[in-house]
Amino acid sequence: MKHLFRKGSDPKAPTFVLFHGTGGTENDLLPIADIVNSSASVLSVRGNVLENGMPRFFKRLAEGVFDEEDLIARTKELHEFLDQAAEDYEIERGHMIAVGYSNGANIAGSLMFHYEQVFKGAILLHPMVPRRHMQLPELNGLPVFIGAGRNDPICSPQETEELRQLLDGAGAEVEVHWESHGHQLTMSEIQGAADWYRSRF
Ligand code: MLT
């Protein structure tokens, strides 16, 4: 998969795994990683599905309606990519923190829904529920930050609450930070994620 890796100056810091939103690239979330912890390593992946030329991490049938078969296959592909990248770049596999926005938050959520211990923590910015009616793995106190919008037209507050409950129910420790700027990322949301990170890692 197309990606970039940037080695951090602090060998004890986790590696941030970045997942951009629809139409984005592996460069988009680098400023967020820098705000959260500028000395951490970064592995940033580009989604390899193209929708009218816009990179995404999995196909969709319509806005907010996911192609479940493709989602499952792409989740597996990314899971294998992360294992391989950990070897190639000599990253501690158990010390990766996901940072995803929108479609990228959805694939990061899907990785956590399908695989055990895939991340040590996750910053999910405007995520949706990736799949329903499935058994989640045991998440064992996994710290998760969710940035959400009270007026997000793509991910409703009800869906944010549903995601919180599903992750909580599997044992994750979820913190939800609410904003009122629709589906947009805001600086105060990113500051909220940075504060959450500092209090947990
Ligand atoms: C998705 O397709 O993952 C969500 O609708 C978010 C988006 O990319 O618009």
GROMACS .gro file of C-alpha atoms and ligand atoms in nm:
model
  210
    1MET     CA    1   0.000   0.000   0.000
    2LYS     CA    2   0.122   0.353  -0.069
    3HIS     CA    3   0.238   0.504   0.258
    4LEU     CA    4   0.500   0.712   0.427
    5PHE     CA    5   0.704   0.635   0.736
    6ARG     CA    6   0.875   0.899   0.944
    7LYS     CA    7   1.092   0.785   1.230
    8GLY     CA    8   1.038   0.980   1.550
    9SER     CA    9   1.309   1.114   1.781
   10ASP     CA   10   1.168   0.942   2.090
   11PRO     CA   11   1.214   0.562   2.077
   12LYS     CA   12   0.975   0.521   2.373
   13ALA     CA   13   0.686   0.701   2.201
   14PRO     CA   14   0.423   0.500   2.015
   15THR     CA   15   0.392   0.499   1.636
   16PHE     CA   16   0.093   0.692   1.504
   17VAL     CA   17  -0.082   0.514   1.220
   18LEU     CA   18  -0.263   0.777   1.015
   19PHE     CA   19  -0.572   0.720   0.800
   20HIS     CA   20  -0.697   1.014   0.591
   21GLY     CA   21  -1.055   1.098   0.493
   22THR     CA   22  -1.214   1.044   0.149
   23GLY     CA   23  -1.017   1.229  -0.118
   24GLY     CA   24  -0.717   1.272   0.108
   25THR     CA   25  -0.362   1.146   0.104
   26GLU     CA   26  -0.103   1.018   0.348
   27ASN     CA   27   0.012   1.379   0.405
   28ASP     CA   28  -0.317   1.513   0.541
   29LEU     CA   29  -0.301   1.413   0.906
   30LEU     CA   30   0.072   1.477   0.961
   31PRO     CA   31   0.003   1.814   1.131
   32ILE     CA   32  -0.230   1.637   1.377
   33ALA     CA   33   0.037   1.382   1.468
   34ASP     CA   34   0.277   1.672   1.526
   35ILE     CA   35   0.033   1.843   1.761
   36VAL     CA   36  -0.036   1.525   1.957
   37ASN     CA   37   0.329   1.416   1.991
   38SER     CA   38   0.587   1.554   1.751
   39SER     CA   39   0.857   1.311   1.863
   40ALA     CA   40   0.658   0.995   1.780
   41SER     CA   41   0.711   0.789   1.465
   42VAL     CA   42   0.443   0.811   1.198
   43LEU     CA   43   0.319   0.548   0.955
   44SER     CA   44   0.067   0.709   0.724
   45VAL     CA   45  -0.125   0.501   0.472
   46ARG     CA   46  -0.308   0.597   0.156
   47GLY     CA   47  -0.636   0.418   0.094
   48ASN     CA   48  -0.612   0.212  -0.223
   49VAL     CA   49  -0.974   0.235  -0.334
   50LEU     CA   50  -1.052   0.516  -0.580
   51GLU     CA   51  -1.397   0.674  -0.594
   52ASN     CA   52  -1.404   0.916  -0.888
   53GLY     CA   53  -1.031   0.962  -0.840
   54MET     CA   54  -1.061   1.014  -0.462
   55PRO     CA   55  -0.862   0.774  -0.243
   56ARG     CA   56  -1.060   0.585   0.023
   57PHE     CA   57  -0.998   0.282   0.242
   58PHE     CA   58  -1.297   0.076   0.122
   59LYS     CA   59  -1.580   0.096  -0.128
   60ARG     CA   60  -1.924   0.233  -0.048
   61LEU     CA   61  -2.256   0.182  -0.221
   62ALA     CA   62  -2.381   0.531  -0.133
   63GLU     CA   63  -2.296   0.805   0.117
   64GLY     CA   64  -2.285   0.630   0.454
   65VAL     CA   65  -2.372   0.286   0.304
   66PHE     CA   66  -2.067   0.064   0.310
   67ASP     CA   67  -1.981  -0.223   0.077
   68GLU     CA   68  -1.942  -0.472   0.360
   69GLU     CA   69  -1.761  -0.738   0.163
   70ASP     CA   70  -1.504  -0.485   0.046
   71LEU     CA   71  -1.476  -0.338   0.396
   72ILE     CA   72  -1.391  -0.680   0.540
   73ALA     CA   73  -1.136  -0.755   0.266
   74ARG     CA   74  -0.967  -0.412   0.294
   75THR     CA   75  -0.957  -0.440   0.673
   76LYS     CA   76  -0.773  -0.772   0.640
   77GLU     CA   77  -0.536  -0.625   0.383
   78LEU     CA   78  -0.452  -0.333   0.614
   79HIS     CA   79  -0.407  -0.563   0.910
   80GLU     CA   80  -0.149  -0.758   0.712
   81PHE     CA   81   0.012  -0.436   0.595
   82LEU     CA   82   0.056  -0.318   0.956
   83ASP     CA   83   0.220  -0.646   1.058
   84GLN     CA   84   0.457  -0.623   0.763
   85ALA     CA   85   0.534  -0.254   0.816
   86ALA     CA   86   0.622  -0.326   1.180
   87GLU     CA   87   0.887  -0.571   1.056
   88ASP     CA   88   1.013  -0.355   0.771
   89TYR     CA   89   1.053  -0.040   0.980
   90GLU     CA   90   1.136  -0.217   1.307
   91ILE     CA   91   0.838  -0.065   1.484
   92GLU     CA   92   0.701  -0.225   1.800
   93ARG     CA   93   0.382  -0.390   1.669
   94GLY     CA   94   0.207  -0.360   2.004
   95HIS     CA   95   0.273   0.014   2.031
   96MET     CA   96   0.072   0.164   1.746
   97ILE     CA   97  -0.195   0.431   1.797
   98ALA     CA   98  -0.447   0.487   1.518
   99VAL     CA   99  -0.540   0.840   1.414
  100GLY     CA  100  -0.817   0.846   1.156
  101TYR     CA  101  -1.054   1.105   1.016
  102SER     CA  102  -1.392   1.022   0.860
  103ASN     CA  103  -1.340   0.734   0.614
  104GLY     CA  104  -1.000   0.681   0.781
  105ALA     CA  105  -1.163   0.669   1.126
  106ASN     CA  106  -1.408   0.413   0.987
  107ILE     CA  107  -1.135   0.178   0.865
  108ALA     CA  108  -0.945   0.222   1.195
  109GLY     CA  109  -1.270   0.133   1.377
  110SER     CA  110  -1.314  -0.166   1.149
  111LEU     CA  111  -0.964  -0.288   1.234
  112MET     CA  112  -1.056  -0.272   1.604
  113PHE     CA  113  -1.389  -0.445   1.541
  114HIS     CA  114  -1.222  -0.737   1.358
  115TYR     CA  115  -0.883  -0.793   1.519
  116GLU     CA  116  -0.756  -0.822   1.872
  117GLN     CA  117  -0.475  -0.591   1.992
  118VAL     CA  118  -0.443  -0.419   1.660
  119PHE     CA  119  -0.381  -0.083   1.830
  120LYS     CA  120  -0.270   0.035   2.172
  121GLY     CA  121  -0.512   0.327   2.148
  122ALA     CA  122  -0.712   0.518   1.889
  123ILE     CA  123  -0.804   0.874   1.801
  124LEU     CA  124  -1.116   0.849   1.586
  125LEU     CA  125  -1.225   1.181   1.437
  126HIS     CA  126  -1.585   1.176   1.312
  127PRO     CA  127  -1.617   0.799   1.292
  128MET     CA  128  -1.927   0.594   1.208
  129VAL     CA  129  -2.019   0.242   1.317
  130PRO     CA  130  -1.816   0.034   1.068
  131ARG     CA  131  -2.027  -0.285   1.095
  132ARG     CA  132  -2.326  -0.400   1.296
  133HIS     CA  133  -2.434  -0.737   1.436
  134MET     CA  134  -2.091  -0.875   1.497
  135GLN     CA  135  -1.898  -0.992   1.800
  136LEU     CA  136  -1.614  -0.754   1.881
  137PRO     CA  137  -1.286  -0.887   2.019
  138GLU     CA  138  -1.205  -0.822   2.386
  139LEU     CA  139  -1.071  -0.465   2.392
  140ASN     CA  140  -0.929  -0.483   2.745
  141GLY     CA  141  -0.932  -0.118   2.852
  142LEU     CA  142  -0.817   0.008   2.510
  143PRO     CA  143  -0.819   0.391   2.529
  144VAL     CA  144  -1.027   0.546   2.250
  145PHE     CA  145  -1.085   0.916   2.183
  146ILE     CA  146  -1.381   1.001   1.962
  147GLY     CA  147  -1.415   1.350   1.814
  148ALA     CA  148  -1.777   1.405   1.708
  149GLY     CA  149  -2.010   1.678   1.588
  150ARG     CA  150  -2.350   1.741   1.747
  151ASN     CA  151  -2.460   1.854   1.400
  152ASP     CA  152  -2.247   1.618   1.189
  153PRO     CA  153  -2.458   1.540   0.878
  154ILE     CA  154  -2.252   1.228   0.796
  155CYS     CA  155  -2.227   1.079   1.144
  156SER     CA  156  -2.525   1.161   1.366
  157PRO     CA  157  -2.486   1.197   1.744
  158GLN     CA  158  -2.700   0.879   1.777
  159GLU     CA  159  -2.446   0.687   1.569
  160THR     CA  160  -2.161   0.830   1.777
  161GLU     CA  161  -2.339   0.705   2.092
  162GLU     CA  162  -2.395   0.367   1.929
  163LEU     CA  163  -2.024   0.342   1.849
  164ARG     CA  164  -1.934   0.444   2.204
  165GLN     CA  165  -2.163   0.172   2.343
  166LEU     CA  166  -2.027  -0.098   2.113
  167LEU     CA  167  -1.666  -0.014   2.205
  168ASP     CA  168  -1.754   0.024   2.577
  169GLY     CA  169  -1.934  -0.310   2.566
  170ALA     CA  170  -1.617  -0.476   2.437
  171GLY     CA  171  -1.416  -0.326   2.724
  172ALA     CA  172  -1.265  -0.014   2.565
  173GLU     CA  173  -1.232   0.311   2.763
  174VAL     CA  174  -1.399   0.565   2.541
  175GLU     CA  175  -1.394   0.942   2.572
  176VAL     CA  176  -1.620   1.142   2.342
  177HIS     CA  177  -1.537   1.504   2.265
  178TRP     CA  178  -1.828   1.700   2.116
  179GLU     CA  179  -1.802   1.990   1.872
  180SER     CA  180  -2.063   2.181   1.671
  181HIS     CA  181  -1.892   2.220   1.335
  182GLY     CA  182  -2.057   1.944   1.138
  183HIS     CA  183  -1.819   1.687   0.991
  184GLN     CA  184  -1.527   1.931   0.995
  185LEU     CA  185  -1.215   1.885   1.199
  186THR     CA  186  -1.154   2.165   1.445
  187MET     CA  187  -0.847   2.281   1.631
  188SER     CA  188  -1.019   2.243   1.969
  189GLU     CA  189  -1.104   1.881   1.884
  190ILE     CA  190  -0.739   1.815   1.801
  191GLN     CA  191  -0.634   1.987   2.124
  192GLY     CA  192  -0.885   1.761   2.303
  193ALA     CA  193  -0.719   1.459   2.142
  194ALA     CA  194  -0.375   1.587   2.244
  195ASP     CA  195  -0.489   1.634   2.607
  196TRP     CA  196  -0.644   1.287   2.607
  197TYR     CA  197  -0.318   1.141   2.470
  198ARG     CA  198  -0.103   1.316   2.732
  199SER     CA  199  -0.319   1.190   3.015
  200ARG     CA  200  -0.299   0.828   2.894
  201PHE     CA  201   0.034   0.766   2.722
  202MLT     C1  202  -1.739   0.681   0.467
  202MLT     O1  203  -1.777   0.655   0.355
  202MLT     O2  204  -1.646   0.625   0.523
  202MLT     C2  205  -1.811   0.791   0.537
  202MLT     O3  206  -1.928   0.824   0.469
  202MLT     C3  207  -1.726   0.911   0.557
  202MLT     C4  208  -1.686   0.970   0.426
  202MLT     O4  209  -1.584   0.933   0.375
  202MLT     O5  210  -1.757   1.056   0.375
   0.00000   0.00000   0.00000
